[in-house]
Every structure is written in C-alpha cells, then in structure tokens.
C-alpha cells in the first residue's frame, strides 16, 4: 500500500510539473490574480527560473570543481523582484539583487534533490513598491527542483528465459571519465549480547562501552533492556584492540576488564558478546563463562542503490563499480517507460551483500524527499 500511494503521488507530481514547467528554460511560471483597492482584478505572470536544475554526479575533487554555482531569477511579468529571500530546501538562504537574480551552490558529489523556493518577501519590492499580499501568497508557493543524480542508459533488453512475460534490462549509470560508481559494502558490524549479574539475572539500564587502543573517542551501546540485551555497531579495523567497560548508572559503577587487557574484535564479521558482572569488585573475568563471544549474523551496509517507480514486483542488482546493473521486471511494466530513483542506502542485512547481488523490490526503501525520485531512462 505504501508503494502504491507513493507511486500515485509521483504520477500526480509529474503531471503537474509538465503542466507548469518549461523544460528548456528550467523555470516554473504561474499566472495569478490580485485585487486593487478599487476591487479590479489584476493578472500577474510570476516565474522562478534556474539556469540549470539537473547535474550528473561527480567525484570529490581537490580543486572543489564538484561544487556548481547555479544562477536564477524571480520575476513578475518579466520584472525583477528585489530583496526576496530564496532558500535551498531547509538549508542555505540567499537574497535576490535589484535585477531579481540570485545564486546557490550545489554539491555534485552528493546524490540529492533540493527544492529552491521563496522563503520570505518581508523586504522584497517590485518596481520599488511593496509586494501586494495576494501576490505574496503565490510567490511563496513557487518551487523548483535542483537534482544531482546518475543519468541512466539502457544497454539492451531481452526476454527472461522460460518466462516471456518478463524482461531483463541491462543498464548502467553514466559516469564521468576516470570515475567509478560509489562502492556498496559493509559500513559497520553489529555487537549484540546480554549483561547479567553473578546470579544470572538480567541487568537493566547498563551500557557497554568500547574505546579503541591509542585513539580518542568511544562507542556506546543502547542501555540494556529488561532482558539485559544491548546492541551497537563498530567499524572494522585490522588487528586493533578495544578497551571494554560496562557502566551501570543506577549504581554509578564502571566494570572493566583486568588492567592492561583489551578485546580484539574481528574485522570481517560481527559478534555476540555476553557479559557476566562480578559479585564483588568491578573486574570482569576475561574468560568463559563471564565473557563469551560468538559470531553474529549480518552487517550494516551503505552505498548508492537504484530502484524503479512501479507498484509491481521486480528485482535489480547492486550496481558494480562501472555503474552496470540488471533489472528484471514484467514486460508490460517496462513498456510503460517507468522512471527510476536513486537512494543513499544505509541499512542492516542478515545476508551478505556484494556488488552484482540481486535485490528484491521489497528490500529497497522508497526514496526520501531529498533523494532523486524521477529519473527518466535513456534508451
């Protein structure tokens, strides 16, 4: 149901955008009416223009050339509005000059969709006069998208062997020369387990804390629940010890491993670490059964993934470093020319994931409001 609603919203949004946006000028234009003091109706043609509103993703560069300056104009009947406050989503703000012009900076190194809109007209003027209230309302409703994404091109399509109702679409994300698609992979591994007292009772409200050997900063778990369970994630590092302690705020007591002892975490899988606190003192014995470590399934993954705007089931592979992927989708869906979306994925998976692995449409989250959600494929 969630995907059905979202897909309908996308179709409605696209329909309205086509109706009000002149693509070749990258502008949104609207006709609005206001009332003079005498009651006569006035018609205004208002527009928010951007010189360019779509950018293909670029790798970070030392010379900061991945930052792009985008210029725009705010006009009423082709006359400039000066002093209007323009905002980029809920981030940076700028003000139109006497010519109604403004500029914003976009980072082409981030897959993102921003909304350029008029955020305030408190000090704005049109031909030296204050903006009429009726006109303000419509100006404040103007929006224009500013999108950074990977353009998508189709290499070939073929029927699925044994199922002519489906097609395989071989496609790729377009990359700049000498650039690679962002690597998808493990960001962090889980550490889960329990904290119990010497009598085997669950300890609630305790936190398990890790500090890397020789560096500042630490990782802290969530407080243990009524079953003594905790969880957290850690970034894998080769052959690096961690100092471990358990803090019990209700007693203002910190339990530690024996002096000079560290815990060596694996760098290619997570662990389940069950801890038993001592009956006396604050030193945790670093051996079973008071400290027991076993493998834990899954990992936290991070990377750019590509999805299809459809309510039907489909599968799609994790893009490789060349940006290539394979989409398997019902043929009748593909014939409707569906659009794609791109997300900055970050999520947990019990199963290992790698480049080229097949993902189901149920696995893929829908894009957030600040992610590219309507990418027309080039066939």
PDB file of N, CA and C in Angstrom, residues 158-231:
ATOM      1  N   UNK A 158      16.137  -8.117 -22.972  1.00  0.00           N
ATOM      2  CA  UNK A 158      15.859  -9.447 -23.508  1.00  0.00           C
ATOM      3  C   UNK A 158      14.808 -10.132 -22.655  1.00  0.00           C
ATOM      4  N   UNK A 159      14.045 -11.035 -23.281  1.00  0.00           N
ATOM      5  CA  UNK A 159      13.049 -11.788 -22.539  1.00  0.00           C
ATOM      6  C   UNK A 159      13.723 -12.730 -21.557  1.00  0.00           C
ATOM      7  N   UNK A 160      13.066 -12.941 -20.416  1.00  0.00           N
ATOM      8  CA  UNK A 160      13.573 -13.890 -19.432  1.00  0.00           C
ATOM      9  C   UNK A 160      13.315 -15.295 -19.941  1.00  0.00           C
ATOM     10  N   UNK A 161      14.336 -16.122 -19.979  1.00  0.00           N
ATOM     11  CA  UNK A 161      14.197 -17.494 -20.461  1.00  0.00           C
ATOM     12  C   UNK A 161      13.159 -18.240 -19.632  1.00  0.00           C
ATOM     13  N   UNK A 162      12.184 -18.810 -20.314  1.00  0.00           N
ATOM     14  CA  UNK A 162      11.148 -19.569 -19.623  1.00  0.00           C
ATOM     15  C   UNK A 162       9.998 -18.734 -19.106  1.00  0.00           C
ATOM     16  N   UNK A 163      10.088 -17.412 -19.216  1.00  0.00           N
ATOM     17  CA  UNK A 163       9.009 -16.538 -18.740  1.00  0.00           C
ATOM     18  C   UNK A 163       8.929 -15.308 -19.642  1.00  0.00           C
ATOM     19  N   UNK A 164       8.255 -15.439 -20.787  1.00  0.00           N
ATOM     20  CA  UNK A 164       8.183 -14.324 -21.743  1.00  0.00           C
ATOM     21  C   UNK A 164       7.411 -13.112 -21.233  1.00  0.00           C
ATOM     22  N   UNK A 165       6.764 -13.237 -20.060  1.00  0.00           N
ATOM     23  CA  UNK A 165       6.042 -12.087 -19.507  1.00  0.00           C
ATOM     24  C   UNK A 165       6.982 -11.100 -18.826  1.00  0.00           C
ATOM     25  N   UNK A 166       8.259 -11.487 -18.684  1.00  0.00           N
ATOM     26  CA  UNK A 166       9.237 -10.622 -18.023  1.00  0.00           C
ATOM     27  C   UNK A 166      10.404 -10.322 -18.961  1.00  0.00           C
ATOM     28  N   UNK A 167      11.059  -9.192 -18.702  1.00  0.00           N
ATOM     29  CA  UNK A 167      12.246  -8.829 -19.468  1.00  0.00           C
ATOM     30  C   UNK A 167      13.400  -8.526 -18.521  1.00  0.00           C
ATOM     31  N   UNK A 168      14.596  -8.783 -19.015  1.00  0.00           N
ATOM     32  CA  UNK A 168      15.807  -8.358 -18.324  1.00  0.00           C
ATOM     33  C   UNK A 168      16.314  -7.100 -19.008  1.00  0.00           C
ATOM     34  N   UNK A 169      16.536  -6.078 -18.215  1.00  0.00           N
ATOM     35  CA  UNK A 169      17.022  -4.803 -18.734  1.00  0.00           C
ATOM     36  C   UNK A 169      18.454  -4.613 -18.255  1.00  0.00           C
ATOM     37  N   UNK A 170      19.387  -4.604 -19.188  1.00  0.00           N
ATOM     38  CA  UNK A 170      20.796  -4.372 -18.858  1.00  0.00           C
ATOM     39  C   UNK A 170      21.060  -2.877 -19.035  1.00  0.00           C
ATOM     40  N   UNK A 171      21.423  -2.224 -17.958  1.00  0.00           N
ATOM     41  CA  UNK A 171      21.572  -0.766 -17.989  1.00  0.00           C
ATOM     42  C   UNK A 171      22.791  -0.350 -17.177  1.00  0.00           C
ATOM     43  N   UNK A 172      23.103   0.935 -17.245  1.00  0.00           N
ATOM     44  CA  UNK A 172      24.226   1.450 -16.454  1.00  0.00           C
ATOM     45  C   UNK A 172      23.989   2.913 -16.090  1.00  0.00           C
ATOM     46  N   UNK A 173      24.577   3.299 -14.987  1.00  0.00           N
ATOM     47  CA  UNK A 173      24.601   4.704 -14.584  1.00  0.00           C
ATOM     48  C   UNK A 173      25.758   5.378 -15.311  1.00  0.00           C
ATOM     49  N   UNK A 174      25.489   6.503 -15.939  1.00  0.00           N
ATOM     50  CA  UNK A 174      26.529   7.202 -16.698  1.00  0.00           C
ATOM     51  C   UNK A 174      27.533   7.845 -15.748  1.00  0.00           C
ATOM     52  N   UNK A 175      28.810   7.606 -16.020  1.00  0.00           N
ATOM     53  CA  UNK A 175      29.883   8.122 -15.170  1.00  0.00           C
ATOM     54  C   UNK A 175      30.761   9.083 -15.959  1.00  0.00           C
ATOM     55  N   UNK A 176      31.376  10.006 -15.246  1.00  0.00           N
ATOM     56  CA  UNK A 176      32.382  10.855 -15.871  1.00  0.00           C
ATOM     57  C   UNK A 176      33.653  10.041 -16.111  1.00  0.00           C
ATOM     58  N   UNK A 177      34.473  10.518 -17.011  1.00  0.00           N
ATOM     59  CA  UNK A 177      35.702   9.810 -17.362  1.00  0.00           C
ATOM     60  C   UNK A 177      36.584   9.606 -16.128  1.00  0.00           C
ATOM     61  N   UNK A 178      37.122   8.402 -16.021  1.00  0.00           N
ATOM     62  CA  UNK A 178      38.028   8.021 -14.927  1.00  0.00           C
ATOM     63  C   UNK A 178      37.341   8.013 -13.559  1.00  0.00           C
ATOM     64  N   UNK A 179      36.022   7.940 -13.537  1.00  0.00           N
ATOM     65  CA  UNK A 179      35.305   7.859 -12.267  1.00  0.00           C
ATOM     66  C   UNK A 179      34.613   6.510 -12.136  1.00  0.00           C
ATOM     67  N   UNK A 180      34.399   6.092 -10.892  1.00  0.00           N
ATOM     68  CA  UNK A 180      33.731   4.835 -10.605  1.00  0.00           C
ATOM     69  C   UNK A 180      32.441   5.092  -9.831  1.00  0.00           C
ATOM     70  N   UNK A 181      31.526   4.136  -9.939  1.00  0.00           N
ATOM     71  CA  UNK A 181      30.305   4.213  -9.155  1.00  0.00           C
ATOM     72  C   UNK A 181      30.666   3.979  -7.694  1.00  0.00           C
ATOM     73  N   UNK A 182      30.024   4.693  -6.759  1.00  0.00           N
ATOM     74  CA  UNK A 182      30.372   4.529  -5.340  1.00  0.00           C
ATOM     75  C   UNK A 182      30.284   3.071  -4.907  1.00  0.00           C
ATOM     76  N   UNK A 183      31.257   2.639  -4.143  1.00  0.00           N
ATOM     77  CA  UNK A 183      31.297   1.248  -3.711  1.00  0.00           C
ATOM     78  C   UNK A 183      30.221   0.974  -2.670  1.00  0.00           C
ATOM     79  N   UNK A 184      29.487  -0.104  -2.890  1.00  0.00           N
ATOM     80  CA  UNK A 184      28.483  -0.551  -1.931  1.00  0.00           C
ATOM     81  C   UNK A 184      29.105  -1.644  -1.072  1.00  0.00           C
ATOM     82  N   UNK A 185      28.946  -1.544   0.236  1.00  0.00           N
ATOM     83  CA  UNK A 185      29.523  -2.579   1.089  1.00  0.00           C
ATOM     84  C   UNK A 185      29.268  -2.348   2.557  1.00  0.00           C
ATOM     85  N   UNK A 186      30.005  -3.103   3.368  1.00  0.00           N
ATOM     86  CA  UNK A 186      29.824  -3.052   4.820  1.00  0.00           C
ATOM     87  C   UNK A 186      30.332  -1.725   5.365  1.00  0.00           C
ATOM     88  N   UNK A 187      29.504  -1.080   6.154  1.00  0.00           N
ATOM     89  CA  UNK A 187      29.927   0.115   6.882  1.00  0.00           C
ATOM     90  C   UNK A 187      30.334  -0.256   8.302  1.00  0.00           C
ATOM     91  N   UNK A 188      29.489  -1.048   8.966  1.00  0.00           N
ATOM     92  CA  UNK A 188      29.759  -1.442  10.345  1.00  0.00           C
ATOM     93  C   UNK A 188      29.236  -2.850  10.599  1.00  0.00           C
ATOM     94  N   UNK A 189      29.827  -3.494  11.611  1.00  0.00           N
ATOM     95  CA  UNK A 189      29.356  -4.799  12.060  1.00  0.00           C
ATOM     96  C   UNK A 189      28.649  -4.654  13.407  1.00  0.00           C
ATOM     97  N   UNK A 190      27.710  -5.571  13.691  1.00  0.00           N
ATOM     98  CA  UNK A 190      26.978  -5.474  14.956  1.00  0.00           C
ATOM     99  C   UNK A 190      27.735  -6.091  16.125  1.00  0.00           C
ATOM    100  N   UNK A 191      27.527  -5.526  17.280  1.00  0.00           N
ATOM    101  CA  UNK A 191      27.905  -6.156  18.550  1.00  0.00           C
ATOM    102  C   UNK A 191      26.617  -6.239  19.361  1.00  0.00           C
ATOM    103  N   UNK A 192      26.198  -7.443  19.655  1.00  0.00           N
ATOM    104  CA  UNK A 192      24.976  -7.649  20.428  1.00  0.00           C
ATOM    105  C   UNK A 192      25.285  -8.602  21.568  1.00  0.00           C
ATOM    106  N   UNK A 193      24.408  -8.660  22.542  1.00  0.00           N
ATOM    107  CA  UNK A 193      24.634  -9.589  23.641  1.00  0.00           C
ATOM    108  C   UNK A 193      23.788  -9.258  24.846  1.00  0.00           C
ATOM    109  N   UNK A 194      24.180  -9.813  25.972  1.00  0.00           N
ATOM    110  CA  UNK A 194      23.458  -9.592  27.228  1.00  0.00           C
ATOM    111  C   UNK A 194      24.436  -9.238  28.341  1.00  0.00           C
ATOM    112  N   UNK A 195      23.909  -8.537  29.327  1.00  0.00           N
ATOM    113  CA  UNK A 195      24.649  -8.254  30.558  1.00  0.00           C
ATOM    114  C   UNK A 195      23.836  -8.845  31.708  1.00  0.00           C
ATOM    115  N   UNK A 196      24.483  -9.717  32.493  1.00  0.00           N
ATOM    116  CA  UNK A 196      23.813 -10.342  33.639  1.00  0.00           C
ATOM    117  C   UNK A 196      24.682 -10.197  34.883  1.00  0.00           C
ATOM    118  N   UNK A 197      24.039 -10.354  36.036  1.00  0.00           N
ATOM    119  CA  UNK A 197      24.816 -10.325  37.276  1.00  0.00           C
ATOM    120  C   UNK A 197      25.328 -11.730  37.589  1.00  0.00           C
ATOM    121  N   UNK A 198      26.055 -11.866  38.683  1.00  0.00           N
ATOM    122  CA  UNK A 198      26.691 -13.144  39.022  1.00  0.00           C
ATOM    123  C   UNK A 198      25.683 -14.248  39.308  1.00  0.00           C
ATOM    124  N   UNK A 199      24.446 -13.885  39.606  1.00  0.00           N
ATOM    125  CA  UNK A 199      23.402 -14.878  39.878  1.00  0.00           C
ATOM    126  C   UNK A 199      22.595 -15.225  38.634  1.00  0.00           C
ATOM    127  N   UNK A 200      22.989 -14.660  37.480  1.00  0.00           N
ATOM    128  CA  UNK A 200      22.298 -14.973  36.232  1.00  0.00           C
ATOM    129  C   UNK A 200      21.102 -14.103  35.932  1.00  0.00           C
ATOM    130  N   UNK A 201      20.901 -13.054  36.711  1.00  0.00           N
ATOM    131  CA  UNK A 201      19.770 -12.155  36.483  1.00  0.00           C
ATOM    132  C   UNK A 201      20.137 -11.071  35.465  1.00  0.00           C
ATOM    133  N   UNK A 202      19.174 -10.736  34.617  1.00  0.00           N
ATOM    134  CA  UNK A 202      19.402  -9.682  33.629  1.00  0.00           C
ATOM    135  C   UNK A 202      19.641  -8.346  34.318  1.00  0.00           C
ATOM    136  N   UNK A 203      20.617  -7.595  33.819  1.00  0.00           N
ATOM    137  CA  UNK A 203      20.915  -6.261  34.344  1.00  0.00           C
ATOM    138  C   UNK A 203      20.321  -5.240  33.379  1.00  0.00           C
ATOM    139  N   UNK A 204      19.423  -4.411  33.867  1.00  0.00           N
ATOM    140  CA  UNK A 204      18.761  -3.419  33.031  1.00  0.00           C
ATOM    141  C   UNK A 204      19.395  -2.043  33.214  1.00  0.00           C
ATOM    142  N   UNK A 205      19.487  -1.284  32.107  1.00  0.00           N
ATOM    143  CA  UNK A 205      19.974   0.092  32.167  1.00  0.00           C
ATOM    144  C   UNK A 205      21.475   0.250  32.042  1.00  0.00           C
ATOM    145  N   UNK A 206      22.210  -0.849  31.844  1.00  0.00           N
ATOM    146  CA  UNK A 206      23.674  -0.769  31.712  1.00  0.00           C
ATOM    147  C   UNK A 206      24.058  -0.448  30.269  1.00  0.00           C
ATOM    148  N   UNK A 207      25.198   0.212  30.088  1.00  0.00           N
ATOM    149  CA  UNK A 207      25.729   0.447  28.746  1.00  0.00           C
ATOM    150  C   UNK A 207      27.079  -0.237  28.610  1.00  0.00           C
ATOM    151  N   UNK A 208      27.302  -0.826  27.442  1.00  0.00           N
ATOM    152  CA  UNK A 208      28.591  -1.434  27.124  1.00  0.00           C
ATOM    153  C   UNK A 208      29.362  -0.425  26.284  1.00  0.00           C
ATOM    154  N   UNK A 209      30.594  -0.137  26.684  1.00  0.00           N
ATOM    155  CA  UNK A 209      31.376   0.918  26.045  1.00  0.00           C
ATOM    156  C   UNK A 209      32.694   0.373  25.524  1.00  0.00           C
ATOM    157  N   UNK A 210      33.067   0.847  24.323  1.00  0.00           N
ATOM    158  CA  UNK A 210      34.325   0.437  23.701  1.00  0.00           C
ATOM    159  C   UNK A 210      35.159   1.667  23.391  1.00  0.00           C
ATOM    160  N   UNK A 211      36.456   1.554  23.622  1.00  0.00           N
ATOM    161  CA  UNK A 211      37.388   2.619  23.235  1.00  0.00           C
ATOM    162  C   UNK A 211      38.567   1.979  22.546  1.00  0.00           C
ATOM    163  N   UNK A 212      38.891   2.493  21.371  1.00  0.00           N
ATOM    164  CA  UNK A 212      39.994   1.927  20.606  1.00  0.00           C
ATOM    165  C   UNK A 212      41.322   2.199  21.280  1.00  0.00           C
ATOM    166  N   UNK A 213      42.216   1.274  21.116  1.00  0.00           N
ATOM    167  CA  UNK A 213      43.547   1.391  21.700  1.00  0.00           C
ATOM    168  C   UNK A 213      44.309   2.530  21.036  1.00  0.00           C
ATOM    169  N   UNK A 214      44.712   3.511  21.834  1.00  0.00           N
ATOM    170  CA  UNK A 214      45.576   4.573  21.331  1.00  0.00           C
ATOM    171  C   UNK A 214      44.874   5.710  20.625  1.00  0.00           C
ATOM    172  N   UNK A 215      43.530   5.716  20.602  1.00  0.00           N
ATOM    173  CA  UNK A 215      42.830   6.816  19.944  1.00  0.00           C
ATOM    174  C   UNK A 215      41.729   7.352  20.846  1.00  0.00           C
ATOM    175  N   UNK A 216      41.312   8.585  20.552  1.00  0.00           N
ATOM    176  CA  UNK A 216      40.225   9.175  21.315  1.00  0.00           C
ATOM    177  C   UNK A 216      38.882   8.703  20.770  1.00  0.00           C
ATOM    178  N   UNK A 217      37.841   8.913  21.540  1.00  0.00           N
ATOM    179  CA  UNK A 217      36.500   8.539  21.111  1.00  0.00           C
ATOM    180  C   UNK A 217      36.143   7.135  21.542  1.00  0.00           C
ATOM    181  N   UNK A 218      34.851   6.876  21.578  1.00  0.00           N
ATOM    182  CA  UNK A 218      34.405   5.560  22.002  1.00  0.00           C
ATOM    183  C   UNK A 218      33.051   5.252  21.383  1.00  0.00           C
ATOM    184  N   UNK A 219      32.671   3.983  21.467  1.00  0.00           N
ATOM    185  CA  UNK A 219      31.369   3.518  21.007  1.00  0.00           C
ATOM    186  C   UNK A 219      30.580   3.058  22.216  1.00  0.00           C
ATOM    187  N   UNK A 220      29.317   3.461  22.285  1.00  0.00           N
ATOM    188  CA  UNK A 220      28.488   3.105  23.434  1.00  0.00           C
ATOM    189  C   UNK A 220      27.209   2.435  22.956  1.00  0.00           C
ATOM    190  N   UNK A 221      26.828   1.366  23.624  1.00  0.00           N
ATOM    191  CA  UNK A 221      25.600   0.666  23.274  1.00  0.00           C
ATOM    192  C   UNK A 221      24.382   1.420  23.788  1.00  0.00           C
ATOM    193  N   UNK A 222      23.229   0.992  23.335  1.00  0.00           N
ATOM    194  CA  UNK A 222      21.995   1.453  23.957  1.00  0.00           C
ATOM    195  C   UNK A 222      21.895   0.835  25.356  1.00  0.00           C
ATOM    196  N   UNK A 223      21.162   1.428  26.282  1.00  0.00           N
ATOM    197  CA  UNK A 223      21.011   0.814  27.611  1.00  0.00           C
ATOM    198  C   UNK A 223      20.362  -0.567  27.501  1.00  0.00           C
ATOM    199  N   UNK A 224      20.824  -1.499  28.295  1.00  0.00           N
ATOM    200  CA  UNK A 224      20.247  -2.843  28.269  1.00  0.00           C
ATOM    201  C   UNK A 224      18.769  -2.799  28.653  1.00  0.00           C
ATOM    202  N   UNK A 225      17.976  -3.666  28.007  1.00  0.00           N
ATOM    203  CA  UNK A 225      16.543  -3.705  28.297  1.00  0.00           C
ATOM    204  C   UNK A 225      16.254  -4.620  29.485  1.00  0.00           C
ATOM    205  N   UNK A 226      14.988  -4.940  29.691  1.00  0.00           N
ATOM    206  CA  UNK A 226      14.611  -5.752  30.849  1.00  0.00           C
ATOM    207  C   UNK A 226      15.177  -7.167  30.785  1.00  0.00           C
ATOM    208  N   UNK A 227      15.594  -7.585  29.574  1.00  0.00           N
ATOM    209  CA  UNK A 227      16.221  -8.901  29.424  1.00  0.00           C
ATOM    210  C   UNK A 227      17.745  -8.821  29.451  1.00  0.00           C
ATOM    211  N   UNK A 228      18.270  -7.625  29.714  1.00  0.00           N
ATOM    212  CA  UNK A 228      19.716  -7.442  29.752  1.00  0.00           C
ATOM    213  C   UNK A 228      20.349  -7.331  28.380  1.00  0.00           C
ATOM    214  N   UNK A 229      19.547  -7.170  27.328  1.00  0.00           N
ATOM    215  CA  UNK A 229      20.060  -7.169  25.961  1.00  0.00           C
ATOM    216  C   UNK A 229      20.522  -5.768  25.544  1.00  0.00           C
ATOM    217  N   UNK A 230      21.602  -5.722  24.776  1.00  0.00           N
ATOM    218  CA  UNK A 230      22.132  -4.461  24.247  1.00  0.00           C
ATOM    219  C   UNK A 230      22.543  -4.670  22.799  1.00  0.00           C
ATOM    220  N   UNK A 231      22.803  -3.579  22.102  1.00  0.00           N
ATOM    221  CA  UNK A 231      23.293  -3.667  20.726  1.00  0.00           C
ATOM    222  C   UNK A 231      24.011  -2.378  20.357  1.00  0.00           C
TER     223      UNK A 231
END
